[in-house]
């Protein structure tokens, strides 16, 4: 539960541009309103007020942004957290390595989230996620809850905006876990991945949130 004593902020803002995604994966407008989630139109109206992305990336399309926004705000509070940009990670080398790790498509593919320190985002987009650089032990942790991923991102916030919020980064990651190769599922659907080639960062979310956000959520 978020501390209700904290001041409220406007709905999130979003940047979009062309990128093919299946419309079937997008929530309808009535479903978004039922969940209290901001519509794309509402986001675009606020776009002019949003600060520019500080990362050099390729903006995602409106449909892609809609899908990623849905995933993000399933556990993040839209009244306190603003999406600054949702970008496609265009990296042919990482795409080729991910495809080569399972050429026959025998393993089940998942879509996960990974929160990281702001200063690491550019390197991850360029080089991929490296299990050898784990803070305490080898492995990259991936999960389905944005709020949980934010606990990792909050350890390394980026610049501060004029409204006092800090910038944070989170990746959307394609993954093909393999138990036989040492990958393991932890609690709440969190996976510890041990192979770089079984993970492909596909989208980067840059967002702004108060310093206290996440610490007061229980």
JSON list of N, CA and C in Angstrom, two decimals, residues 131-175:
[
{"chain": "A", "resi": 131, "resn": "UNK", "atom": "N", "xyz": [25.37, -12.48, -16.91]},
{"chain": "A", "resi": 131, "resn": "UNK", "atom": "CA", "xyz": [25.23, -13.18, -15.63]},
{"chain": "A", "resi": 131, "resn": "UNK", "atom": "C", "xyz": [26.50, -13.15, -14.79]},
{"chain": "A", "resi": 132, "resn": "UNK", "atom": "N", "xyz": [27.65, -12.95, -15.43]},
{"chain": "A", "resi": 132, "resn": "UNK", "atom": "CA", "xyz": [28.91, -12.91, -14.69]},
{"chain": "A", "resi": 132, "resn": "UNK", "atom": "C", "xyz": [29.11, -11.67, -13.87]},
{"chain": "A", "resi": 133, "resn": "UNK", "atom": "N", "xyz": [28.23, -10.69, -14.04]},
{"chain": "A", "resi": 133, "resn": "UNK", "atom": "CA", "xyz": [28.38, -9.42, -13.32]},
{"chain": "A", "resi": 133, "resn": "UNK", "atom": "C", "xyz": [27.37, -9.28, -12.20]},
{"chain": "A", "resi": 134, "resn": "UNK", "atom": "N", "xyz": [26.89, -10.41, -11.68]},
{"chain": "A", "resi": 134, "resn": "UNK", "atom": "CA", "xyz": [25.96, -10.37, -10.55]},
{"chain": "A", "resi": 134, "resn": "UNK", "atom": "C", "xyz": [26.60, -9.74, -9.33]},
{"chain": "A", "resi": 135, "resn": "UNK", "atom": "N", "xyz": [25.80, -9.01, -8.54]},
{"chain": "A", "resi": 135, "resn": "UNK", "atom": "CA", "xyz": [26.35, -8.29, -7.38]},
{"chain": "A", "resi": 135, "resn": "UNK", "atom": "C", "xyz": [26.93, -9.23, -6.34]},
{"chain": "A", "resi": 136, "resn": "UNK", "atom": "N", "xyz": [26.23, -10.33, -6.04]},
{"chain": "A", "resi": 136, "resn": "UNK", "atom": "CA", "xyz": [26.67, -11.25, -5.00]},
{"chain": "A", "resi": 136, "resn": "UNK", "atom": "C", "xyz": [27.11, -12.60, -5.55]},
{"chain": "A", "resi": 137, "resn": "UNK", "atom": "N", "xyz": [26.48, -13.04, -6.61]},
{"chain": "A", "resi": 137, "resn": "UNK", "atom": "CA", "xyz": [26.79, -14.33, -7.21]},
{"chain": "A", "resi": 137, "resn": "UNK", "atom": "C", "xyz": [26.40, -14.28, -8.68]},
{"chain": "A", "resi": 138, "resn": "UNK", "atom": "N", "xyz": [26.91, -15.21, -9.49]},
{"chain": "A", "resi": 138, "resn": "UNK", "atom": "CA", "xyz": [26.56, -15.20, -10.92]},
{"chain": "A", "resi": 138, "resn": "UNK", "atom": "C", "xyz": [25.05, -15.33, -11.14]},
{"chain": "A", "resi": 139, "resn": "UNK", "atom": "N", "xyz": [24.56, -14.65, -12.14]},
{"chain": "A", "resi": 139, "resn": "UNK", "atom": "CA", "xyz": [23.14, -14.75, -12.45]},
{"chain": "A", "resi": 139, "resn": "UNK", "atom": "C", "xyz": [22.49, -13.40, -12.67]},
{"chain": "A", "resi": 140, "resn": "UNK", "atom": "N", "xyz": [21.49, -13.39, -13.54]},
{"chain": "A", "resi": 140, "resn": "UNK", "atom": "CA", "xyz": [20.65, -12.22, -13.79]},
{"chain": "A", "resi": 140, "resn": "UNK", "atom": "C", "xyz": [19.24, -12.57, -13.35]},
{"chain": "A", "resi": 141, "resn": "UNK", "atom": "N", "xyz": [18.64, -11.72, -12.55]},
{"chain": "A", "resi": 141, "resn": "UNK", "atom": "CA", "xyz": [17.30, -12.00, -12.04]},
{"chain": "A", "resi": 141, "resn": "UNK", "atom": "C", "xyz": [16.25, -11.30, -12.89]},
{"chain": "A", "resi": 142, "resn": "UNK", "atom": "N", "xyz": [15.26, -12.07, -13.34]},
{"chain": "A", "resi": 142, "resn": "UNK", "atom": "CA", "xyz": [14.17, -11.57, -14.17]},
{"chain": "A", "resi": 142, "resn": "UNK", "atom": "C", "xyz": [12.85, -11.95, -13.53]},
{"chain": "A", "resi": 143, "resn": "UNK", "atom": "N", "xyz": [11.85, -11.08, -13.67]},
{"chain": "A", "resi": 143, "resn": "UNK", "atom": "CA", "xyz": [10.54, -11.37, -13.10]},
{"chain": "A", "resi": 143, "resn": "UNK", "atom": "C", "xyz": [9.43, -10.67, -13.84]},
{"chain": "A", "resi": 144, "resn": "UNK", "atom": "N", "xyz": [8.21, -10.85, -13.38]},
{"chain": "A", "resi": 144, "resn": "UNK", "atom": "CA", "xyz": [7.06, -10.29, -14.08]},
{"chain": "A", "resi": 144, "resn": "UNK", "atom": "C", "xyz": [6.45, -9.08, -13.42]},
{"chain": "A", "resi": 145, "resn": "UNK", "atom": "N", "xyz": [6.97, -8.65, -12.26]},
{"chain": "A", "resi": 145, "resn": "UNK", "atom": "CA", "xyz": [6.38, -7.53, -11.53]},
{"chain": "A", "resi": 145, "resn": "UNK", "atom": "C", "xyz": [7.27, -6.30, -11.61]},
{"chain": "A", "resi": 146, "resn": "UNK", "atom": "N", "xyz": [6.73, -5.20, -12.16]},
{"chain": "A", "resi": 146, "resn": "UNK", "atom": "CA", "xyz": [7.51, -3.98, -12.30]},
{"chain": "A", "resi": 146, "resn": "UNK", "atom": "C", "xyz": [7.91, -3.41, -10.94]},
{"chain": "A", "resi": 147, "resn": "UNK", "atom": "N", "xyz": [7.04, -3.51, -9.96]},
{"chain": "A", "resi": 147, "resn": "UNK", "atom": "CA", "xyz": [7.36, -2.96, -8.64]},
{"chain": "A", "resi": 147, "resn": "UNK", "atom": "C", "xyz": [8.55, -3.68, -8.03]},
{"chain": "A", "resi": 148, "resn": "UNK", "atom": "N", "xyz": [8.60, -5.00, -8.22]},
{"chain": "A", "resi": 148, "resn": "UNK", "atom": "CA", "xyz": [9.74, -5.77, -7.72]},
{"chain": "A", "resi": 148, "resn": "UNK", "atom": "C", "xyz": [11.01, -5.38, -8.47]},
{"chain": "A", "resi": 149, "resn": "UNK", "atom": "N", "xyz": [10.91, -5.22, -9.80]},
{"chain": "A", "resi": 149, "resn": "UNK", "atom": "CA", "xyz": [12.07, -4.82, -10.58]},
{"chain": "A", "resi": 149, "resn": "UNK", "atom": "C", "xyz": [12.55, -3.43, -10.18]},
{"chain": "A", "resi": 150, "resn": "UNK", "atom": "N", "xyz": [11.63, -2.58, -9.76]},
{"chain": "A", "resi": 150, "resn": "UNK", "atom": "CA", "xyz": [12.00, -1.22, -9.35]},
{"chain": "A", "resi": 150, "resn": "UNK", "atom": "C", "xyz": [12.89, -1.23, -8.10]},
{"chain": "A", "resi": 151, "resn": "UNK", "atom": "N", "xyz": [12.74, -2.23, -7.26]},
{"chain": "A", "resi": 151, "resn": "UNK", "atom": "CA", "xyz": [13.59, -2.28, -6.06]},
{"chain": "A", "resi": 151, "resn": "UNK", "atom": "C", "xyz": [15.06, -2.39, -6.44]},
{"chain": "A", "resi": 152, "resn": "UNK", "atom": "N", "xyz": [15.35, -3.00, -7.58]},
{"chain": "A", "resi": 152, "resn": "UNK", "atom": "CA", "xyz": [16.73, -3.08, -8.07]},
{"chain": "A", "resi": 152, "resn": "UNK", "atom": "C", "xyz": [17.13, -1.78, -8.77]},
{"chain": "A", "resi": 153, "resn": "UNK", "atom": "N", "xyz": [16.21, -1.23, -9.57]},
{"chain": "A", "resi": 153, "resn": "UNK", "atom": "CA", "xyz": [16.50, 0.03, -10.27]},
{"chain": "A", "resi": 153, "resn": "UNK", "atom": "C", "xyz": [16.73, 1.16, -9.28]},
{"chain": "A", "resi": 154, "resn": "UNK", "atom": "N", "xyz": [16.02, 1.13, -8.16]},
{"chain": "A", "resi": 154, "resn": "UNK", "atom": "CA", "xyz": [16.10, 2.22, -7.19]},
{"chain": "A", "resi": 154, "resn": "UNK", "atom": "C", "xyz": [17.44, 2.28, -6.47]},
{"chain": "A", "resi": 155, "resn": "UNK", "atom": "N", "xyz": [18.25, 1.25, -6.61]},
{"chain": "A", "resi": 155, "resn": "UNK", "atom": "CA", "xyz": [19.58, 1.26, -5.99]},
{"chain": "A", "resi": 155, "resn": "UNK", "atom": "C", "xyz": [20.56, 2.16, -6.73]},
{"chain": "A", "resi": 156, "resn": "UNK", "atom": "N", "xyz": [20.19, 2.54, -7.97]},
{"chain": "A", "resi": 156, "resn": "UNK", "atom": "CA", "xyz": [21.07, 3.39, -8.76]},
{"chain": "A", "resi": 156, "resn": "UNK", "atom": "C", "xyz": [20.29, 4.39, -9.58]},
{"chain": "A", "resi": 157, "resn": "UNK", "atom": "N", "xyz": [19.65, 5.38, -8.93]},
{"chain": "A", "resi": 157, "resn": "UNK", "atom": "CA", "xyz": [18.85, 6.35, -9.68]},
{"chain": "A", "resi": 157, "resn": "UNK", "atom": "C", "xyz": [19.70, 7.24, -10.57]},
{"chain": "A", "resi": 158, "resn": "UNK", "atom": "N", "xyz": [19.05, 7.81, -11.58]},
{"chain": "A", "resi": 158, "resn": "UNK", "atom": "CA", "xyz": [19.73, 8.72, -12.50]},
{"chain": "A", "resi": 158, "resn": "UNK", "atom": "C", "xyz": [19.52, 10.16, -12.08]},
{"chain": "A", "resi": 159, "resn": "UNK", "atom": "N", "xyz": [19.56, 11.07, -13.05]},
{"chain": "A", "resi": 159, "resn": "UNK", "atom": "CA", "xyz": [19.44, 12.51, -12.76]},
{"chain": "A", "resi": 159, "resn": "UNK", "atom": "C", "xyz": [18.09, 12.85, -12.12]},
{"chain": "A", "resi": 160, "resn": "UNK", "atom": "N", "xyz": [18.05, 14.00, -11.49]},
{"chain": "A", "resi": 160, "resn": "UNK", "atom": "CA", "xyz": [16.83, 14.49, -10.85]},
{"chain": "A", "resi": 160, "resn": "UNK", "atom": "C", "xyz": [16.13, 15.49, -11.76]},
{"chain": "A", "resi": 161, "resn": "UNK", "atom": "N", "xyz": [14.82, 15.34, -11.94]},
{"chain": "A", "resi": 161, "resn": "UNK", "atom": "CA", "xyz": [14.04, 16.26, -12.75]},
{"chain": "A", "resi": 161, "resn": "UNK", "atom": "C", "xyz": [13.66, 17.49, -11.93]},
{"chain": "A", "resi": 162, "resn": "UNK", "atom": "N", "xyz": [13.09, 18.49, -12.61]},
{"chain": "A", "resi": 162, "resn": "UNK", "atom": "CA", "xyz": [12.74, 19.74, -11.94]},
{"chain": "A", "resi": 162, "resn": "UNK", "atom": "C", "xyz": [11.68, 19.54, -10.86]},
{"chain": "A", "resi": 163, "resn": "UNK", "atom": "N", "xyz": [10.83, 18.52, -11.03]},
{"chain": "A", "resi": 163, "resn": "UNK", "atom": "CA", "xyz": [9.79, 18.28, -10.02]},
{"chain": "A", "resi": 163, "resn": "UNK", "atom": "C", "xyz": [10.30, 17.46, -8.84]},
{"chain": "A", "resi": 164, "resn": "UNK", "atom": "N", "xyz": [11.60, 17.17, -8.82]},
{"chain": "A", "resi": 164, "resn": "UNK", "atom": "CA", "xyz": [12.20, 16.45, -7.70]},
{"chain": "A", "resi": 164, "resn": "UNK", "atom": "C", "xyz": [12.27, 14.95, -7.89]},
{"chain": "A", "resi": 165, "resn": "UNK", "atom": "N", "xyz": [11.61, 14.42, -8.92]},
{"chain": "A", "resi": 165, "resn": "UNK", "atom": "CA", "xyz": [11.66, 12.98, -9.16]},
{"chain": "A", "resi": 165, "resn": "UNK", "atom": "C", "xyz": [13.00, 12.58, -9.77]},
{"chain": "A", "resi": 166, "resn": "UNK", "atom": "N", "xyz": [13.39, 11.34, -9.56]},
{"chain": "A", "resi": 166, "resn": "UNK", "atom": "CA", "xyz": [14.61, 10.80, -10.12]},
{"chain": "A", "resi": 166, "resn": "UNK", "atom": "C", "xyz": [14.29, 9.90, -11.30]},
{"chain": "A", "resi": 167, "resn": "UNK", "atom": "N", "xyz": [15.24, 9.78, -12.23]},
{"chain": "A", "resi": 167, "resn": "UNK", "atom": "CA", "xyz": [15.08, 8.90, -13.39]},
{"chain": "A", "resi": 167, "resn": "UNK", "atom": "C", "xyz": [15.54, 7.48, -13.04]},
{"chain": "A", "resi": 168, "resn": "UNK", "atom": "N", "xyz": [14.81, 6.49, -13.58]},
{"chain": "A", "resi": 168, "resn": "UNK", "atom": "CA", "xyz": [15.14, 5.08, -13.36]},
{"chain": "A", "resi": 168, "resn": "UNK", "atom": "C", "xyz": [14.99, 4.33, -14.69]},
{"chain": "A", "resi": 169, "resn": "UNK", "atom": "N", "xyz": [15.56, 3.14, -14.75]},
{"chain": "A", "resi": 169, "resn": "UNK", "atom": "CA", "xyz": [15.48, 2.34, -15.97]},
{"chain": "A", "resi": 169, "resn": "UNK", "atom": "C", "xyz": [15.09, 0.89, -15.68]},
{"chain": "A", "resi": 170, "resn": "UNK", "atom": "N", "xyz": [14.33, 0.33, -16.62]},
{"chain": "A", "resi": 170, "resn": "UNK", "atom": "CA", "xyz": [13.87, -1.05, -16.51]},
{"chain": "A", "resi": 170, "resn": "UNK", "atom": "C", "xyz": [13.78, -1.63, -17.93]},
{"chain": "A", "resi": 171, "resn": "UNK", "atom": "N", "xyz": [14.25, -2.86, -18.10]},
{"chain": "A", "resi": 171, "resn": "UNK", "atom": "CA", "xyz": [14.20, -3.51, -19.41]},
{"chain": "A", "resi": 171, "resn": "UNK", "atom": "C", "xyz": [13.07, -4.53, -19.47]},
{"chain": "A", "resi": 172, "resn": "UNK", "atom": "N", "xyz": [12.47, -4.66, -20.66]},
{"chain": "A", "resi": 172, "resn": "UNK", "atom": "CA", "xyz": [11.60, -5.79, -20.98]},
{"chain": "A", "resi": 172, "resn": "UNK", "atom": "C", "xyz": [12.50, -6.79, -21.71]},
{"chain": "A", "resi": 173, "resn": "UNK", "atom": "N", "xyz": [12.52, -8.03, -21.23]},
{"chain": "A", "resi": 173, "resn": "UNK", "atom": "CA", "xyz": [13.49, -9.02, -21.69]},
{"chain": "A", "resi": 173, "resn": "UNK", "atom": "C", "xyz": [12.82, -10.30, -22.18]},
{"chain": "A", "resi": 174, "resn": "UNK", "atom": "N", "xyz": [13.16, -10.73, -23.38]},
{"chain": "A", "resi": 174, "resn": "UNK", "atom": "CA", "xyz": [12.78, -12.06, -23.84]},
{"chain": "A", "resi": 174, "resn": "UNK", "atom": "C", "xyz": [13.74, -13.07, -23.21]},
{"chain": "A", "resi": 175, "resn": "UNK", "atom": "N", "xyz": [13.21, -14.20, -22.74]},
{"chain": "A", "resi": 175, "resn": "UNK", "atom": "CA", "xyz": [14.08, -15.19, -22.11]},
{"chain": "A", "resi": 175, "resn": "UNK", "atom": "C", "xyz": [13.58, -16.59, -22.37]}
]
